[in-house]
Coordinates of C-alpha atoms in Angstrom, one line a residue:
Chain A
M207 CA -11.9 99.1 122.8
T208 CA -8.9 97.3 123.3
I209 CA -7.6 94.6 121.0
P210 CA -4.1 93.2 122.4
I211 CA -1.2 93.3 120.9
T212 CA 2.0 91.0 122.2
A213 CA 4.9 90.1 121.6
E214 CA 3.1 86.5 120.5
D215 CA 1.8 88.8 117.0
D216 CA 5.2 90.2 116.2
T217 CA 5.5 88.7 112.2
V218 CA 6.5 91.5 111.0
Q219 CA 10.5 90.9 111.4
E220 CA 10.4 87.5 110.7
L221 CA 9.6 87.1 106.8
T222 CA 11.9 84.1 104.8
V223 CA 12.8 84.9 101.6
E224 CA 9.1 82.5 100.1
E225 CA 7.1 85.1 102.0
L226 CA 8.6 88.5 101.3
R227 CA 8.2 87.8 97.8
A228 CA 4.9 87.7 98.6
K229 CA 4.1 90.4 100.3
Y230 CA 6.4 92.9 98.5
G231 CA 5.8 91.1 95.2
S232 CA 7.6 92.4 92.6
G233 CA 8.7 96.0 94.2
M234 CA 11.4 93.2 96.3
T235 CA 13.2 90.7 93.7
I236 CA 16.1 88.5 95.1
E237 CA 18.2 87.3 92.7
S238 CA 20.6 84.7 94.8
E239 CA 19.2 83.0 98.1
E240 CA 23.5 83.0 99.1
N241 CA 23.4 87.0 100.0
M242 CA 21.8 88.0 102.7
L243 CA 19.1 89.7 103.8
L244 CA 18.9 93.0 106.0
S245 CA 15.8 94.2 107.8
M246 CA 16.9 98.1 108.5
G247 CA 14.3 100.2 110.9
P248 CA 11.6 100.5 112.1
Q249 CA 13.5 100.7 115.1
H250 CA 17.2 103.0 113.4
P251 CA 18.3 106.2 114.1
S252 CA 19.1 107.0 110.4
T253 CA 15.8 106.2 108.8
H254 CA 14.4 109.3 110.5
G255 CA 11.7 108.3 111.9
V256 CA 9.6 104.4 111.0
L257 CA 10.8 103.3 107.5
R258 CA 11.7 99.5 107.7
L259 CA 14.2 98.9 104.4
L260 CA 14.6 95.8 103.3
V261 CA 18.2 95.6 101.9
E262 CA 19.8 92.4 99.6
L263 CA 23.4 92.7 100.3
D264 CA 26.1 90.8 98.9
G265 CA 29.1 92.0 101.3
E266 CA 28.9 95.3 101.7
T267 CA 27.2 96.3 97.8
V268 CA 22.8 96.9 98.4
V269 CA 22.5 94.5 96.1
N270 CA 18.7 94.8 95.7
L271 CA 16.3 97.5 98.0
A272 CA 12.1 96.8 99.2
N273 CA 10.6 100.1 101.2
D274 CA 8.2 98.2 104.5
I275 CA 6.5 102.1 105.4
G276 CA 2.9 102.1 107.6
F277 CA 4.5 102.0 110.2
L278 CA 3.4 105.2 111.6
H279 CA 0.1 105.0 109.5
T280 CA -2.3 107.7 111.1
G281 CA -6.1 107.8 109.3
V282 CA -5.0 111.5 109.0
E283 CA -7.4 111.6 105.5
K284 CA -10.5 109.5 106.6
N285 CA -9.6 112.2 109.9
M286 CA -10.6 114.6 108.1
E287 CA -13.5 113.3 107.2
A288 CA -15.1 113.7 110.4
K289 CA -14.5 116.4 110.4
T290 CA -14.9 120.4 109.6
Y291 CA -13.4 122.9 107.4
T292 CA -10.9 124.7 110.2
K293 CA -10.8 120.5 112.5
A294 CA -9.6 119.2 110.0
L295 CA -6.8 121.7 109.9
V296 CA -5.5 121.2 112.7
M297 CA -4.4 117.1 111.4
T298 CA -2.6 118.9 109.0
D299 CA -0.1 120.1 111.0
R300 CA 0.9 116.7 112.2
L301 CA 2.2 115.7 108.3
D302 CA 5.0 116.8 107.9
Y303 CA 6.0 118.0 111.3
L304 CA 9.2 119.7 110.5
A305 CA 7.1 122.5 108.6
P306 CA 3.9 122.5 110.0
M307 CA 3.7 125.5 108.1
S308 CA 3.8 124.5 104.7
N309 CA 1.3 121.4 105.4
N310 CA -1.3 124.6 107.1
M311 CA -0.7 126.2 103.6
G312 CA -1.7 123.6 100.9
Y313 CA -4.4 122.8 102.8
V314 CA -5.8 126.4 103.8
L315 CA -4.8 127.6 99.8
A316 CA -7.3 124.4 99.4
V317 CA -9.8 125.0 100.3
E318 CA -10.0 128.8 99.9
K319 CA -9.6 127.7 96.0
L320 CA -13.2 125.7 96.7
L321 CA -15.1 128.5 98.7
G322 CA -13.6 130.9 96.0
V323 CA -12.0 133.3 98.1
E324 CA -8.2 135.3 98.5
A325 CA -6.1 136.1 101.5
P326 CA -5.9 139.8 101.8
P327 CA -2.4 141.2 101.3
R328 CA -1.4 142.2 104.6
A329 CA -2.3 137.8 105.9
Q330 CA -0.6 137.1 102.7
V331 CA 2.7 138.4 103.4
I332 CA 3.0 137.7 107.1
R333 CA 1.7 133.7 105.3
I334 CA 4.9 134.5 102.9
I335 CA 7.4 135.8 106.1
L336 CA 5.9 131.9 107.5
L337 CA 6.0 130.5 105.0
E338 CA 10.2 130.6 104.3
M339 CA 10.8 130.1 108.4
A340 CA 9.7 127.0 108.2
R341 CA 11.8 125.8 105.2
I342 CA 15.0 127.2 107.0
G343 CA 14.0 125.7 110.2
S344 CA 12.9 122.8 108.3
H345 CA 16.4 122.5 106.0
L346 CA 18.2 122.2 109.7
V347 CA 16.7 119.4 110.7
W348 CA 16.8 118.5 108.2
L349 CA 21.6 119.7 107.7
G350 CA 21.3 118.0 111.4
T351 CA 20.7 114.7 110.9
H352 CA 22.2 114.3 107.8
A353 CA 24.9 115.4 108.7
L354 CA 24.5 113.4 112.7
D355 CA 23.9 109.6 110.7
L356 CA 27.9 110.4 108.8
A357 CA 28.6 111.1 112.2
A358 CA 28.9 115.8 112.1
M359 CA 28.2 116.3 115.8
S360 CA 28.9 119.1 115.8
V361 CA 26.8 120.4 113.1
F362 CA 23.4 118.9 115.4
L363 CA 23.5 121.1 117.4
Y364 CA 25.2 124.9 116.6
C365 CA 21.4 123.9 113.3
F366 CA 19.1 123.2 117.1
R367 CA 20.6 126.2 118.1
E368 CA 18.9 128.4 115.9
R369 CA 15.3 126.2 115.6
E370 CA 14.8 128.1 118.8
Y371 CA 14.3 130.9 117.6
I372 CA 12.3 129.6 114.8
L373 CA 10.2 128.1 116.7
D374 CA 10.9 130.7 119.5
V375 CA 9.1 132.5 116.3
F376 CA 5.7 130.3 115.7
E377 CA 5.5 130.8 119.9
M378 CA 4.7 134.2 119.2
V379 CA 2.6 134.7 116.9
A380 CA 0.6 130.9 117.4
G381 CA 1.1 130.5 120.8
Q382 CA 2.4 126.8 120.1
R383 CA 5.9 125.6 119.1
M384 CA 5.4 123.0 116.1
M385 CA 1.9 122.1 115.7
V386 CA 1.1 126.1 114.4
S387 CA -2.4 125.9 112.5
Y388 CA -1.8 129.4 112.0
F389 CA -3.3 130.0 108.4
R390 CA -6.8 129.5 108.7
P391 CA -9.2 129.9 104.9
G392 CA -9.9 133.5 104.9
G393 CA -6.6 134.9 106.3
L394 CA -4.8 134.1 110.2
W395 CA -6.2 132.8 112.9
R396 CA -4.6 136.3 114.1
D397 CA -2.6 139.7 113.6
V398 CA 1.2 138.8 114.4
P399 CA 2.4 140.6 118.4
E400 CA 4.4 143.7 117.8
D401 CA 7.7 141.9 119.1
F402 CA 7.0 139.9 115.2
V403 CA 9.4 142.9 112.0
P404 CA 12.5 142.7 115.0
A405 CA 12.1 139.0 115.7
I406 CA 12.4 139.1 112.4
R407 CA 14.5 141.6 111.5
Q408 CA 16.9 140.4 114.0
F409 CA 17.4 136.5 112.8
L410 CA 18.0 138.2 109.2
D411 CA 20.8 140.1 110.9
F412 CA 22.3 137.0 112.5
F413 CA 21.2 134.0 110.0
P414 CA 23.8 134.3 108.0
A415 CA 26.9 134.3 109.5
K416 CA 25.0 130.8 111.4
I417 CA 24.9 129.6 106.9
A418 CA 28.5 130.5 106.5
D419 CA 29.9 128.3 109.9
Y420 CA 26.9 125.2 108.8
E421 CA 29.5 125.6 105.1
A422 CA 32.4 126.5 107.1
L423 CA 32.0 123.4 108.9
L424 CA 31.0 120.9 105.8
K425 CA 31.9 122.8 102.6
N426 CA 34.9 121.3 101.8
N427 CA 35.1 118.7 104.4
P428 CA 37.1 116.1 103.6
I429 CA 35.3 113.9 105.2
W430 CA 32.0 114.9 104.8
L431 CA 33.3 115.3 100.9
Q432 CA 34.4 111.9 100.4
R433 CA 30.6 110.6 102.4
T434 CA 29.0 112.9 98.9
K435 CA 30.4 112.6 96.5
D436 CA 29.4 110.6 93.9
I437 CA 26.9 108.8 96.3
G438 CA 23.1 107.8 95.5
A439 CA 23.4 109.6 91.7
I440 CA 20.4 110.1 89.9
S441 CA 20.5 111.6 86.0
G442 CA 17.9 114.5 86.0
E443 CA 15.3 112.3 83.4
D444 CA 15.1 110.0 86.1
A445 CA 14.0 112.0 88.6
I446 CA 11.8 113.1 86.9
S447 CA 10.2 109.8 85.6
W448 CA 10.5 108.7 89.0
G449 CA 8.0 111.8 90.1
L450 CA 11.0 113.8 92.6
T451 CA 9.5 116.5 93.3
G452 CA 11.6 119.3 95.8
A453 CA 15.9 119.3 96.3
S454 CA 16.6 116.7 95.2
L455 CA 14.8 117.1 91.8
R456 CA 17.2 120.1 91.4
G457 CA 20.2 118.8 93.0
S458 CA 19.6 117.0 89.6
G459 CA 20.0 120.4 87.1
V460 CA 15.6 120.4 86.5
D461 CA 14.4 123.2 86.5
W462 CA 11.1 122.7 88.8
D463 CA 9.6 124.5 91.9
I464 CA 6.4 124.6 92.4
R465 CA 6.5 129.0 94.0
K466 CA 8.0 129.3 90.3
S467 CA 6.3 127.2 88.1
H468 CA 2.9 127.4 89.7
P469 CA 2.9 130.9 91.7
Y470 CA 0.6 130.7 95.2
M471 CA 0.7 134.6 97.8
G472 CA 2.1 136.4 95.3
Y473 CA 5.2 134.4 95.1
E474 CA 5.9 135.2 91.0
T475 CA 6.7 139.2 92.1
Y476 CA 9.0 137.8 94.9
D477 CA 12.5 138.6 93.4
F478 CA 14.3 134.9 93.9
E479 CA 16.9 131.8 92.0
V480 CA 16.0 128.0 92.0
P481 CA 19.0 126.7 93.5
L482 CA 20.4 124.2 90.3
E483 CA 22.9 121.3 90.5
T484 CA 24.2 119.0 88.6
D485 CA 25.8 116.1 89.2
G486 CA 22.0 114.6 90.9
D487 CA 24.4 113.0 94.3
V488 CA 24.3 113.2 98.0
Y489 CA 26.4 116.7 97.9
A490 CA 25.1 118.0 95.1
R491 CA 21.2 117.9 96.9
Y492 CA 23.1 119.4 100.2
H493 CA 24.6 122.1 98.0
C494 CA 21.4 122.9 96.7
R495 CA 19.6 122.7 100.7
M496 CA 22.3 124.9 101.6
R497 CA 21.7 127.2 98.9
E498 CA 18.2 127.4 99.5
M499 CA 18.0 129.3 102.5
W500 CA 19.4 131.7 101.3
Q501 CA 17.2 132.5 99.0
S502 CA 14.5 131.9 101.9
L503 CA 16.3 135.4 103.5
R504 CA 15.9 136.8 100.0
I505 CA 12.5 136.2 100.5
I506 CA 11.4 136.9 103.9
E507 CA 13.5 140.5 103.3
Q508 CA 11.7 141.8 100.8
A509 CA 8.8 140.9 102.7
L510 CA 8.8 142.5 105.7
A511 CA 9.6 145.1 103.3
R512 CA 6.0 144.9 102.2
L513 CA 4.2 144.9 105.3
K514 CA 1.3 146.9 105.9
P515 CA -1.1 147.9 107.8
G516 CA -4.6 146.3 107.0
P517 CA -6.8 143.6 107.5
I518 CA -5.5 139.8 107.8
N519 CA -9.2 137.9 106.7
I520 CA -11.6 139.1 104.5
D521 CA -14.7 140.2 105.4
D522 CA -16.9 137.2 104.7
R523 CA -18.5 136.5 108.3
K524 CA -19.6 133.5 106.4
I525 CA -16.6 132.1 106.5
V526 CA -14.1 133.8 108.7
P527 CA -15.1 134.0 112.3
P528 CA -16.7 137.8 113.8
P529 CA -14.5 140.1 115.8
R530 CA -14.2 139.1 119.7
A531 CA -15.0 143.2 120.4
E532 CA -18.4 142.7 117.8
L533 CA -19.1 139.7 119.9
G534 CA -20.5 142.5 122.7
R535 CA -22.6 144.5 120.1
S536 CA -24.2 142.9 117.3
M537 CA -26.7 140.0 117.8
E538 CA -25.5 138.9 113.8
A539 CA -21.5 138.5 115.0
V540 CA -23.1 136.2 118.1
I541 CA -25.2 134.3 115.4
H542 CA -21.9 134.7 112.5
H543 CA -19.4 132.9 116.3
F544 CA -22.5 130.5 117.2
K545 CA -22.7 129.2 113.8
L546 CA -18.8 128.9 113.0
W547 CA -18.1 127.5 116.0
T548 CA -20.1 124.9 115.8
E549 CA -21.4 123.7 112.5
G550 CA -18.8 125.2 110.5
F551 CA -19.2 127.0 106.9
S552 CA -20.5 124.8 103.8
A553 CA -17.9 124.2 101.1
P554 CA -19.2 124.1 97.6
T555 CA -19.5 120.6 95.8
G556 CA -16.3 120.1 93.1
Y557 CA -13.2 119.3 93.7
V558 CA -9.7 120.8 93.6
Y559 CA -6.2 119.9 93.7
Q560 CA -4.2 122.7 94.9
S561 CA 0.2 122.2 95.4
I562 CA 2.7 125.0 96.5
E563 CA 6.5 124.0 97.8
S564 CA 7.2 123.0 100.4
P565 CA 10.7 122.1 102.4
R566 CA 10.6 118.6 100.4
G567 CA 9.0 120.2 97.3
E568 CA 5.2 119.6 95.8
F569 CA 2.9 119.0 98.7
G570 CA -0.6 118.7 96.8
C571 CA -3.8 118.6 98.4
Y572 CA -6.4 117.7 96.7
L573 CA -9.9 118.6 98.7
R574 CA -13.5 117.4 97.2
G575 CA -16.8 119.7 98.9
N576 CA -20.0 118.2 98.1
G577 CA -21.8 121.5 100.2
T578 CA -21.8 120.3 103.2
P579 CA -19.6 121.9 106.2
K580 CA -16.9 118.5 106.1
P581 CA -15.0 117.6 102.5
A582 CA -16.5 114.7 101.4
R583 CA -12.3 114.0 100.1
V584 CA -8.8 114.7 102.1
H585 CA -6.3 113.6 99.6
F586 CA -2.8 114.3 100.2
R587 CA 0.5 114.0 97.8
T588 CA 3.5 114.2 100.0
P589 CA 6.5 114.9 98.3
S590 CA 8.3 112.3 100.8
Y591 CA 6.2 109.4 99.7
V592 CA 7.3 110.1 96.6
N593 CA 10.7 110.9 97.0
L594 CA 11.1 107.3 98.9
A595 CA 9.5 105.8 95.7
S596 CA 13.4 106.5 94.3
L597 CA 15.1 105.3 96.9
P598 CA 15.9 102.0 95.1
V599 CA 17.0 103.2 92.5
L600 CA 19.3 105.4 94.1
A601 CA 21.2 103.3 96.5
K602 CA 21.4 99.8 94.2
G603 CA 25.0 99.6 93.9
T604 CA 26.0 101.3 96.7
F605 CA 27.7 100.7 100.3
I606 CA 25.5 100.1 102.8
A607 CA 26.9 102.7 104.2
D608 CA 26.4 104.9 102.4
L609 CA 22.8 104.2 102.0
V610 CA 22.1 106.5 105.5
A611 CA 23.6 109.0 103.8
I612 CA 21.1 108.9 101.0
I613 CA 18.3 108.7 102.8
G614 CA 19.5 111.1 104.7
S615 CA 19.9 113.5 101.3
I616 CA 16.7 112.9 99.9
D617 CA 14.1 114.5 103.2
I618 CA 12.0 112.3 104.0
V619 CA 9.6 113.0 106.5
L620 CA 7.7 109.3 107.7
G621 CA 4.9 111.8 109.1
E622 CA 3.8 112.5 105.5
I623 CA 4.6 108.8 103.8
D624 CA 2.6 107.1 105.7
R625 CA -0.2 109.9 107.2
Chain B
M292 CA 40.3 118.0 144.9
G293 CA 39.4 114.6 145.1
I294 CA 36.4 113.1 146.8
E295 CA 39.3 110.6 148.5
Q296 CA 41.3 113.6 150.3
K297 CA 37.2 115.0 151.5
L298 CA 37.0 112.3 152.7
G299 CA 40.2 109.6 153.6
S300 CA 40.4 110.7 156.8
M301 CA 36.0 109.4 157.3
G302 CA 37.8 106.3 155.8
V303 CA 34.1 104.1 155.9
V304 CA 31.4 105.3 154.4
T305 CA 28.0 104.4 155.5
Y306 CA 24.8 103.9 153.2
R307 CA 21.7 102.3 152.5
L308 CA 22.5 100.5 149.8
E309 CA 18.6 101.3 148.5
D310 CA 19.3 104.8 148.0
L311 CA 23.2 103.8 146.5
V312 CA 21.9 101.6 143.8
N313 CA 18.7 104.7 143.3
W314 CA 20.9 107.2 142.9
G315 CA 23.3 105.7 140.5
R316 CA 20.0 104.2 138.4
T317 CA 18.2 107.8 139.1
N318 CA 21.8 109.6 137.3
A319 CA 23.2 107.7 134.6
M320 CA 20.2 106.9 132.5
W321 CA 20.1 105.7 129.1
P322 CA 16.8 107.1 127.7
M323 CA 16.5 104.5 123.4
L324 CA 16.8 106.6 120.1
F325 CA 14.3 105.6 119.5
G326 CA 11.2 108.1 117.7
L327 CA 7.7 108.0 115.9
A328 CA 6.7 111.0 115.5
C329 CA 6.2 115.1 116.0
C330 CA 7.0 114.1 119.4
A331 CA 9.9 112.6 118.3
I332 CA 11.1 116.3 117.1
E333 CA 10.7 117.7 120.2
M334 CA 12.9 115.2 122.3
M335 CA 15.3 115.9 120.0
S336 CA 15.0 119.5 121.2
T337 CA 15.3 118.0 124.5
Q338 CA 18.7 115.7 123.8
A339 CA 19.8 119.3 121.5
S340 CA 22.1 122.5 122.6
H341 CA 19.4 124.9 123.7
Y342 CA 17.5 122.6 126.9
D343 CA 20.6 120.1 127.4
A344 CA 19.6 117.0 128.6
S345 CA 23.1 116.2 129.9
R346 CA 21.9 118.3 132.3
F347 CA 20.4 115.3 133.6
G348 CA 23.1 112.7 133.3
M349 CA 21.0 111.2 130.2
E350 CA 23.1 112.6 127.0
L351 CA 24.0 109.1 126.3
M352 CA 20.9 107.9 123.9
R353 CA 21.4 104.7 123.1
P354 CA 19.5 103.4 119.4
S355 CA 20.4 100.2 120.4
P356 CA 16.9 98.3 123.3
R357 CA 19.9 95.9 124.8
Q358 CA 21.8 99.2 126.3
S359 CA 19.3 101.7 127.8
D360 CA 16.9 101.3 130.7
L361 CA 14.3 104.5 129.4
M362 CA 12.3 104.2 127.0
I363 CA 11.3 107.9 125.8
V364 CA 8.0 106.7 123.0
A365 CA 7.5 110.2 121.2
G366 CA 4.3 110.0 119.7
R367 CA 2.0 108.0 117.9
V368 CA 1.8 104.0 117.9
S369 CA 0.6 102.2 114.8
R370 CA -1.1 98.6 115.3
K371 CA 1.4 97.9 112.4
M372 CA 3.6 99.7 115.0
G373 CA 2.9 98.1 118.7
P374 CA 4.2 94.8 118.0
V375 CA 7.6 95.8 117.3
L376 CA 6.7 98.3 120.3
R377 CA 6.3 95.5 122.8
R378 CA 9.3 93.9 120.7
L379 CA 11.3 96.5 122.2
Y380 CA 10.4 97.5 126.0
D381 CA 11.5 92.1 126.5
Q382 CA 14.6 93.3 124.9
M383 CA 15.4 95.7 127.0
P384 CA 17.6 94.8 130.5
D385 CA 15.7 95.5 133.3
P386 CA 15.9 97.7 135.0
K387 CA 13.7 99.8 133.1
W388 CA 11.8 102.8 132.8
V389 CA 8.5 104.4 129.7
I390 CA 7.4 107.4 129.6
A391 CA 4.8 108.2 127.2
M392 CA 5.5 111.8 125.3
G393 CA 2.8 113.7 124.4
D394 CA -1.3 113.0 124.5
C395 CA -0.7 110.3 121.0
A396 CA 0.9 107.9 123.5
S397 CA -1.5 108.3 126.1
C398 CA -4.1 108.2 125.4
G399 CA -4.5 108.4 121.6
G400 CA -4.3 112.3 121.5
I401 CA -6.2 113.9 118.6
F402 CA -6.5 110.7 117.0
N403 CA -9.9 108.6 118.2
N404 CA -9.4 106.1 115.4
Y405 CA -8.9 102.4 113.1
A406 CA -5.1 103.7 113.0
I407 CA -3.9 104.3 116.2
V408 CA -3.2 102.6 119.3
Q409 CA -5.3 104.4 122.1
G410 CA -3.0 104.6 125.2
V411 CA 0.9 103.2 124.7
D412 CA 0.3 101.5 127.9
E413 CA -2.0 99.1 126.7
I414 CA 1.4 97.8 125.2
V415 CA 3.7 98.3 128.0
P416 CA 3.9 99.9 131.5
V417 CA 4.3 103.5 132.0
D418 CA 6.1 104.8 134.5
V419 CA 5.4 108.3 133.8
Y420 CA 3.0 110.2 131.2
V421 CA 3.9 113.7 129.5
A422 CA 1.1 115.5 128.5
G423 CA 1.2 118.2 125.5
C424 CA 1.2 118.0 121.2
P425 CA 3.5 117.8 121.1
P426 CA 4.8 119.2 125.1
R427 CA 7.8 121.5 124.8
P428 CA 10.7 120.0 126.3
E429 CA 10.3 122.0 129.0
A430 CA 7.5 119.5 129.6
L431 CA 9.3 116.5 129.2
I432 CA 12.3 117.5 131.0
D433 CA 10.2 117.8 134.4
G434 CA 9.1 114.1 133.4
I435 CA 12.0 112.8 133.7
M436 CA 12.6 113.9 137.0
T437 CA 9.6 113.3 137.8
L438 CA 10.2 109.6 137.1
Q439 CA 13.3 110.7 139.2
E440 CA 11.6 111.1 142.6
K441 CA 10.2 107.8 141.6
I442 CA 13.3 105.6 141.4
R443 CA 14.9 107.8 144.3
G444 CA 11.6 105.6 146.5
E445 CA 12.2 103.0 143.7
K446 CA 12.6 99.0 146.5
L447 CA 15.9 97.4 145.2
T448 CA 12.7 94.1 145.3
T449 CA 11.0 95.9 142.7
W450 CA 13.5 94.2 140.2
A451 CA 14.6 92.0 142.2
E452 CA 11.1 89.3 141.4
K453 CA 11.0 90.1 137.7

């Protein structure tokens, strides 16, 4: 199937004010015809993907702003309905591509909830270690690109240096740097290799000094402070009513973390703090995420101490395929293996909602089963999507140059916005 | 010791113009800072400290298509993004090349559905396809070197005719 797409089809870029009004309705009000209308994106280095913003400018001041999303619409949710529960897992990796582990977790937990099973303790501990590694990895990309947007090039280079280490660990356990699909319903794809624990220990040893390095570059840097302090401030009440989650909410002083309020995977048994800031501006959100990295290290350290040998999958052959070695001696295992990889497992009729604290905020997965091996409906409540909706409020009245700082500070990923 | 001292006694260097031009085009390529999805993160990794694409003469990413001569389509192209991508390609000055990075840009990848263009070669001519979901930075570097190989063999007239 070829649908010709030519430059003549391009009408997205050139809309008149009347057409804009028709297209965006109440989402975009234009106060004065004399103001300048600026289209920012979808090709822009600082919109963190293919986001398009329509900005009404009075001089340099942002008067109004509308988000134009959908440039990365992938049809993930619809596509998942055509796949078995296990196969649909690979689609979740590509939502929030900075923290695929978190997406996997949200989806896998929802499937497990629907099936009514729980992963064994060893799997849970490994999951927590990798989730927190993913959180740090995601924050490193956020910090690097956020600083790059505000013209601090070296932070980007340092952040990506450490991120490579985290990706190496992911590759070690899952065979893939980014799209891991490592967590499976009922446990894990396979056990971690022997090098895993030493690698994490080494990470715990060297990483605190690196966080200190980033902070040394930014924390008291006058340019950084001028670009981030009192920019894009939002009060706690407003942040709640706009549905902000994650560090964007905690930067406004609201104590809300899914790991604490609706614990999953035994997070309630770990000793960690939820960093809070009160100012609600770009700097507060930056500082919140930096402090979160320290807390993630604490959690990883505690999880490492709990890592005991044991099974990594539940002992239910209807959900988890049998180990390879069993296939040679058990007919039962061959049948289970064949059934699982051709047909998949069936989930009962019903619906569940499971949310987790992804690096960006509340990542929720709504899942409806209808007794077949394929989900009847999958829907994701993605934090970036909701956080982005607050951008017109955050950016109103700021300078156009600060808009870049604000977009960076709410840490959006277009993959999970458009999905 | 500078090149002028090396060449001082020789006076004149003769060289095929085509080779010289291609050599220049190969080793000072300005890719467009054009990230779409997951592959863009690996493209950033390629640019960043560990893999360091500046070893191949392309440390300068240009956000503007007017200043770039290589478009790395990093990620899935949706039907809404298609016209934008074509426009960006048209805005790039000749000579220009395209790398389709990753399975989605090459052939739609795992997203065989209503939303995604099944291969960016439906919209723009592609010189090099890099497989992987996403390709490792090494794979992208390999793709870039393949493209450089291709450029070295190009004729000057190829771009003059266009």
